[in-house]
Tab-separated table of C-alpha atoms and ligand atoms in Angstrom:
chain	number	residue	atom	x	y	z
A	1404	MET	CA	128.276	145.300	100.586
A	1405	THR	CA	130.741	145.878	103.409
A	1406	ASP	CA	129.198	148.264	105.946
A	1407	ARG	CA	126.226	148.989	103.696
A	1408	VAL	CA	122.849	149.146	105.418
A	1409	ALA	CA	120.351	146.777	103.806
A	1410	LEU	CA	116.619	146.598	104.502
A	1411	VAL	CA	114.861	143.372	103.532
A	1412	THR	CA	111.085	143.299	103.865
A	1413	GLY	CA	109.718	139.849	104.595
A	1414	GLY	CA	113.123	138.876	105.938
A	1415	GLY	CA	111.662	136.455	108.473
A	1416	ARG	CA	111.315	133.435	106.216
A	1417	GLY	CA	111.536	132.115	102.684
A	1418	ILE	CA	113.234	134.091	99.949
A	1419	GLY	CA	113.568	137.245	102.074
A	1420	GLN	CA	115.339	135.315	104.800
A	1421	ALA	CA	117.793	133.816	102.309
A	1422	ILE	CA	118.491	137.195	100.707
A	1423	ALA	CA	119.043	138.749	104.151
A	1424	VAL	CA	121.437	135.991	105.244
A	1425	GLN	CA	123.440	136.242	102.016
A	1426	ILE	CA	123.620	140.056	102.058
A	1427	ALA	CA	124.800	139.912	105.685
A	1428	ALA	CA	127.442	137.352	104.698
A	1429	GLU	CA	128.759	139.936	102.230
A	1430	GLY	CA	129.282	142.394	105.077
A	1431	ALA	CA	126.088	144.472	105.115
A	1432	ARG	CA	124.229	145.331	108.302
A	1433	VAL	CA	120.703	144.066	107.714
A	1434	ALA	CA	117.373	145.397	108.970
A	1435	LEU	CA	114.685	142.716	108.875
A	1436	LEU	CA	111.086	143.911	108.590
A	1437	ALA	CA	107.928	141.770	108.805
A	1438	ARG	CA	105.014	141.049	111.165
A	1439	SER	CA	106.156	137.813	112.867
A	1440	GLU	CA	108.683	138.623	115.574
A	1441	ASP	CA	109.665	135.007	116.161
A	1442	GLU	CA	110.571	134.519	112.504
A	1443	LEU	CA	112.556	137.762	112.430
A	1444	ASN	CA	114.443	136.668	115.547
A	1445	HIS	CA	115.238	133.369	113.864
A	1446	THR	CA	116.711	135.106	110.813
A	1447	ALA	CA	118.666	137.514	113.030
A	1448	LYS	CA	120.117	134.521	114.880
A	1449	LEU	CA	121.123	132.848	111.604
A	1450	ILE	CA	122.933	136.040	110.643
A	1451	ALA	CA	124.589	136.460	114.049
A	1452	ASP	CA	125.693	132.802	114.053
A	1453	HIS	CA	127.679	133.578	110.920
A	1454	GLY	CA	129.233	136.721	112.389
A	1455	GLY	CA	126.838	139.170	110.757
A	1456	GLU	CA	124.793	142.037	112.182
A	1457	ALA	CA	121.004	142.358	111.972
A	1458	SER	CA	118.190	144.270	113.621
A	1459	ILE	CA	114.537	143.264	113.676
A	1460	HIS	CA	111.552	145.539	113.116
A	1461	VAL	CA	108.014	144.280	113.566
A	1462	ALA	CA	105.446	146.056	111.397
A	1463	ASP	CA	102.700	145.477	108.869
A	1464	ILE	CA	104.073	147.429	105.924
A	1465	SER	CA	100.609	147.748	104.428
A	1466	GLU	CA	99.980	150.340	107.126
A	1467	ALA	CA	101.823	153.446	105.972
A	1468	GLY	CA	102.258	154.926	109.450
A	1469	ARG	CA	103.685	151.709	110.913
A	1470	MET	CA	106.001	151.315	107.965
A	1471	ALA	CA	107.258	154.887	108.350
A	1472	ALA	CA	107.837	154.330	112.074
A	1473	ALA	CA	109.802	151.162	111.360
A	1474	LEU	CA	111.918	152.949	108.767
A	1475	ALA	CA	112.602	155.777	111.223
A	1476	ALA	CA	113.767	153.196	113.793
A	1477	ILE	CA	116.004	151.504	111.225
A	1478	THR	CA	117.572	154.804	110.174
A	1479	ALA	CA	118.094	155.828	113.806
A	1480	HIS	CA	119.803	152.499	114.522
A	1481	TRP	CA	121.970	152.008	111.426
A	1482	GLY	CA	121.832	155.258	109.435
A	1483	PRO	CA	120.311	155.651	105.962
A	1484	VAL	CA	119.330	152.565	103.984
A	1485	ASP	CA	121.740	151.828	101.107
A	1486	VAL	CA	120.103	148.645	99.807
A	1487	LEU	CA	116.349	148.102	99.831
A	1488	VAL	CA	114.906	144.706	98.931
A	1489	ASN	CA	111.132	144.930	98.589
A	1490	ASN	CA	110.408	141.231	99.030
A	1491	ALA	CA	107.295	140.991	101.254
A	1492	ALA	CA	104.158	140.103	99.322
A	1493	THR	CA	101.017	138.022	99.367
A	1494	VAL	CA	99.638	135.693	96.706
A	1495	ALA	CA	96.135	135.919	98.239
A	1496	PRO	CA	93.339	136.202	97.361
A	1497	LEU	CA	93.106	133.240	94.969
A	1498	GLY	CA	89.791	132.302	93.396
A	1499	ALA	CA	87.362	133.082	90.631
A	1500	SER	CA	87.345	136.850	90.212
A	1501	ALA	CA	83.535	137.087	90.350
A	1502	THR	CA	83.661	135.595	93.846
A	1503	LEU	CA	86.551	137.615	95.261
A	1504	ASP	CA	86.173	140.209	97.986
A	1505	PRO	CA	87.330	143.438	96.271
A	1506	ASP	CA	88.748	144.635	99.576
A	1507	GLU	CA	91.058	141.594	99.698
A	1508	TRP	CA	92.095	142.316	96.114
A	1509	ALA	CA	92.902	145.909	97.095
A	1510	ASP	CA	94.829	144.696	100.177
A	1511	ALA	CA	97.096	142.658	97.904
A	1512	ILE	CA	97.806	145.675	95.713
A	1513	THR	CA	98.494	147.744	98.832
A	1514	LEU	CA	101.105	145.279	100.085
A	1515	ASN	CA	102.634	144.097	96.822
A	1516	VAL	CA	102.819	147.453	95.031
A	1517	ILE	CA	101.980	150.461	97.170
A	1518	ALA	CA	104.039	149.491	100.223
A	1519	ALA	CA	107.049	148.740	98.019
A	1520	ALA	CA	106.733	152.074	96.232
A	1521	ARG	CA	106.250	153.959	99.517
A	1522	LEU	CA	109.401	152.416	100.982
A	1523	SER	CA	111.390	153.197	97.849
A	1524	PHE	CA	110.240	156.809	97.836
A	1525	ALA	CA	111.116	157.102	101.530
A	1526	VAL	CA	114.694	155.815	101.144
A	1527	LEU	CA	115.389	157.625	97.855
A	1528	PRO	CA	116.328	161.094	99.158
A	1529	ALA	CA	119.245	159.730	101.202
A	1530	MET	CA	120.347	157.443	98.376
A	1531	LEU	CA	120.351	160.374	95.955
A	1532	ASP	CA	122.236	162.557	98.457
A	1533	GLN	CA	124.964	159.962	98.918
A	1534	ARG	CA	124.927	159.127	95.195
A	1535	TRP	CA	124.660	155.391	95.772
A	1536	GLY	CA	121.709	153.093	96.269
A	1537	ARG	CA	120.253	149.755	95.287
A	1538	ILE	CA	116.534	149.014	95.114
A	1539	VAL	CA	115.387	145.495	94.225
A	1540	ASN	CA	111.717	144.667	93.832
A	1541	VAL	CA	110.968	140.956	94.095
A	1542	SER	CA	108.558	140.153	91.315
A	1543	SER	CA	107.386	136.904	89.730
A	1544	SER	CA	107.450	135.255	86.324
A	1545	ILE	CA	103.695	135.879	86.294
A	1546	ALA	CA	104.542	139.462	85.277
A	1547	ALA	CA	105.866	138.101	81.967
A	1548	HIS	CA	102.673	136.083	81.376
A	1549	PRO	CA	99.837	137.699	83.362
A	1550	GLY	CA	97.278	135.402	81.720
A	1551	GLY	CA	99.180	132.280	82.711
A	1552	MET	CA	97.996	131.924	86.320
A	1553	LEU	CA	94.214	131.819	86.416
A	1554	ARG	CA	92.312	132.846	89.554
A	1555	ALA	CA	95.294	134.890	90.735
A	1556	ASN	CA	94.155	138.245	89.414
A	1557	ALA	CA	95.434	140.357	92.299
A	1558	TYR	CA	98.870	138.704	92.217
A	1559	ALA	CA	99.204	139.010	88.420
A	1560	THR	CA	98.089	142.636	88.487
A	1561	SER	CA	100.382	143.501	91.375
A	1562	LYS	CA	103.546	141.975	89.932
A	1563	ALA	CA	102.956	143.523	86.493
A	1564	ALA	CA	102.441	146.900	88.172
A	1565	LEU	CA	105.534	146.390	90.336
A	1566	GLU	CA	107.665	145.755	87.255
A	1567	ALA	CA	106.260	148.822	85.468
A	1568	HIS	CA	106.995	150.879	88.588
A	1569	THR	CA	110.532	149.433	88.660
A	1570	LEU	CA	111.339	150.199	85.036
A	1571	ASN	CA	109.834	153.681	85.149
A	1572	LEU	CA	111.725	154.613	88.325
A	1573	ALA	CA	114.974	153.181	86.936
A	1574	ALA	CA	114.612	155.301	83.798
A	1575	GLU	CA	113.945	158.400	85.889
A	1576	LEU	CA	117.082	157.744	87.962
A	1577	SER	CA	119.308	156.631	85.095
A	1578	ASP	CA	121.819	159.461	85.554
A	1579	THR	CA	122.220	158.775	89.267
A	1580	GLU	CA	124.108	156.003	91.028
A	1581	VAL	CA	120.832	154.662	92.390
A	1582	THR	CA	119.780	151.493	90.597
A	1583	VAL	CA	116.298	149.976	90.514
A	1584	ASN	CA	115.744	146.420	89.305
A	1585	ALA	CA	113.257	143.574	89.605
A	1586	PHE	CA	114.011	139.954	90.486
A	1587	ARG	CA	111.836	137.021	89.468
A	1588	PRO	CA	112.981	134.349	91.946
A	1589	GLY	CA	111.658	131.259	90.147
A	1590	GLY	CA	109.482	128.600	91.780
A	1591	VAL	CA	110.846	128.404	95.338
A	1592	ASP	CA	109.969	125.995	98.148
A	1593	THR	CA	108.547	128.423	100.715
A	1594	ALA	CA	105.521	128.939	102.950
A	1595	MET	CA	103.841	130.817	100.098
A	1596	GLN	CA	104.029	127.750	97.850
A	1597	ALA	CA	102.813	125.512	100.708
A	1598	TRP	CA	99.876	127.838	101.315
A	1599	ILE	CA	98.817	127.576	97.676
A	1600	ARG	CA	98.987	123.758	97.837
A	1601	ASP	CA	96.838	123.853	101.001
A	1602	GLN	CA	94.010	125.704	99.274
A	1603	ASN	CA	90.818	123.936	98.178
A	1604	PRO	CA	91.198	123.006	94.478
A	1605	GLU	CA	87.549	123.922	93.930
A	1606	GLN	CA	88.221	127.436	95.182
A	1607	ILE	CA	91.482	128.156	93.398
A	1608	GLY	CA	90.855	125.952	90.347
A	1609	ALA	CA	92.032	122.396	89.754
A	1610	GLU	CA	94.538	123.471	87.087
A	1611	LEU	CA	96.322	125.961	89.353
A	1612	HIS	CA	96.285	123.578	92.316
A	1613	GLN	CA	97.628	120.692	90.231
A	1614	ARG	CA	100.421	122.814	88.799
A	1615	PHE	CA	101.697	123.878	92.229
A	1616	ALA	CA	101.279	120.366	93.681
A	1617	SER	CA	103.217	118.748	90.850
A	1618	ASN	CA	106.017	121.330	90.932
A	1619	TYR	CA	106.498	120.342	94.575
A	1620	GLU	CA	106.121	116.587	94.056
A	1621	GLN	CA	108.525	116.558	91.104
A	1622	GLY	CA	111.144	118.389	93.158
A	1623	THR	CA	111.547	121.187	90.619
A	1624	LEU	CA	111.307	124.009	93.161
A	1625	LEU	CA	114.458	125.913	94.056
A	1626	THR	CA	115.504	126.309	97.656
A	1627	ALA	CA	115.327	129.882	98.918
A	1628	ALA	CA	119.121	129.891	99.243
A	1629	GLN	CA	119.532	128.806	95.611
A	1630	SER	CA	117.206	131.560	94.436
A	1631	ALA	CA	118.867	134.250	96.555
A	1632	SER	CA	122.294	133.233	95.286
A	1633	LEU	CA	121.148	134.163	91.774
A	1634	LEU	CA	120.252	137.665	92.933
A	1635	LEU	CA	123.289	138.532	95.048
A	1636	PRO	CA	125.876	138.931	92.260
A	1637	GLN	CA	123.449	141.192	90.397
A	1638	ILE	CA	122.959	143.598	93.310
A	1639	ALA	CA	126.690	144.320	93.319
A	1640	THR	CA	126.627	145.564	89.718
A	1641	SER	CA	125.638	149.031	88.498
A	1642	ALA	CA	122.970	147.603	86.171
A	1643	THR	CA	119.605	149.339	86.352
A	1644	GLY	CA	116.206	148.909	84.755
A	1645	GLN	CA	116.695	145.135	84.519
A	1646	ILE	CA	114.346	142.239	85.127
A	1647	TRP	CA	116.556	139.498	86.550
A	1648	ASP	CA	114.796	136.173	86.075
A	1649	ALA	CA	116.043	133.105	87.965
A	1650	ALA	CA	114.763	130.997	85.074
A	1651	ASP	CA	117.456	132.522	82.856
A	1652	ALA	CA	120.155	131.253	85.195
A	1653	THR	CA	118.829	127.776	86.056
B	458	LIG	N1	107.914	131.180	96.472
B	458	LIG	C1	107.813	131.302	95.152
B	458	LIG	O1	107.770	130.301	94.416
B	458	LIG	C2	107.780	132.665	94.533
B	458	LIG	C3	107.691	132.734	93.139
B	458	LIG	C4	107.683	133.976	92.526
B	458	LIG	C5	107.769	135.138	93.292
B	458	LIG	N2	107.831	135.032	94.649
B	458	LIG	C6	107.934	136.289	95.407
B	458	LIG	O2	108.998	136.199	96.325
B	458	LIG	C7	108.726	137.013	97.485
B	458	LIG	C8	108.875	136.181	98.756
B	458	LIG	O3	108.003	135.083	98.644
B	458	LIG	P1	108.103	133.814	99.639
B	458	LIG	O4	107.696	132.660	98.835
B	458	LIG	O5	109.384	133.817	100.364
B	458	LIG	O6	106.887	134.177	100.614
B	458	LIG	P2	106.610	133.836	102.151
B	458	LIG	O7	107.300	132.601	102.569
B	458	LIG	O8	105.141	133.912	102.312
B	458	LIG	O9	107.277	135.077	102.915
B	458	LIG	C9	106.716	136.340	102.803
B	458	LIG	C10	107.393	137.291	103.771
B	458	LIG	O10	106.720	138.559	103.680
B	458	LIG	C11	106.307	138.973	104.987
B	458	LIG	N3	105.069	139.729	104.920
B	458	LIG	C12	103.891	139.323	104.392
B	458	LIG	N4	102.958	140.262	104.562
B	458	LIG	C13	103.574	141.313	105.196
B	458	LIG	C14	103.137	142.583	105.652
B	458	LIG	N5	101.859	142.978	105.493
B	458	LIG	N6	104.017	143.380	106.280
B	458	LIG	C15	105.290	142.985	106.463
B	458	LIG	N7	105.778	141.795	106.033
B	458	LIG	C16	104.913	140.977	105.413
B	458	LIG	C17	106.107	137.638	105.733
B	458	LIG	O11	106.199	137.796	107.136
B	458	LIG	P3	104.941	138.023	108.091
B	458	LIG	O12	103.833	137.143	107.584
B	458	LIG	O13	105.473	137.643	109.417
B	458	LIG	O14	104.627	139.459	107.998
B	458	LIG	C18	107.276	136.825	105.215
B	458	LIG	O15	108.449	137.153	105.929
B	458	LIG	C19	107.322	137.574	97.252
B	458	LIG	O16	107.428	138.850	96.682
B	458	LIG	C20	106.713	136.605	96.248
B	458	LIG	O17	105.690	137.186	95.494
B	458	LIG	C21	107.820	133.835	95.295
């Protein structure tokens, strides 16, 4: 990773923050992209405190123009992106599908799938030119069992689509040095998990609420650092078209 340029979306907190800190510790210069400037500054400070280099870029990546502007700023600052970690996502909306706002459902697909694909397509030309690149799409175990998380239709659909996108792109690029893989991070103690526990059980379903509450209470969640440490050794390899599942390593 030494002197590579890495872009981590959602690098302000949770799993994205841990991935960013660990990639920086391996010598990469890290661009952090999310909406909350204070959280991005916090991650940048963590990286700087350990002797690493980071830049922060505030943008809603669901908005294609803002995402493109942020990427242009990153490239101007560091040069082309060598490692892209598409980590930012939402688990909302949760609830019975008949009651969901279809626009909220579409917003989730826009962030979790379309923004990730747009960013990948934008960084690909330079990666192909330099004959080296790493794209990691952060998925979820829900993609393996889309029927296993009721009242999370947008999330299940988005992660299954993200994995199909990953595997198709990896196959297309198989004779290049650009790899494309997905990472299922396991159940991780983050703001996303806390948000699910904070939802009304009547809205999201008692079964789903109970499952997330008991995972937390039983202490079975990974820390973000533990999850990220399962990804880092994989990024260094030339493997492509893989679904790396934290559950296989824990
Ligand atoms: N936690 C788990 O147990 C778990 C399990 C399986 C998969 N995952 C996956 O792991 C990834 C990270 O999850 P997490 O638990 O760390 O979530 P999190 O704590 O909610 O963090 C999400 C990150 O994404 C950023 N983000 C959200 N919407 C954005 C937008 N429109 N534009 C730019 N940035 C945006 C957030 O920052 P801002 O809000 O400031 O923009 C934040 O930095 C996600 O892909 C998630 O699906 C998590």
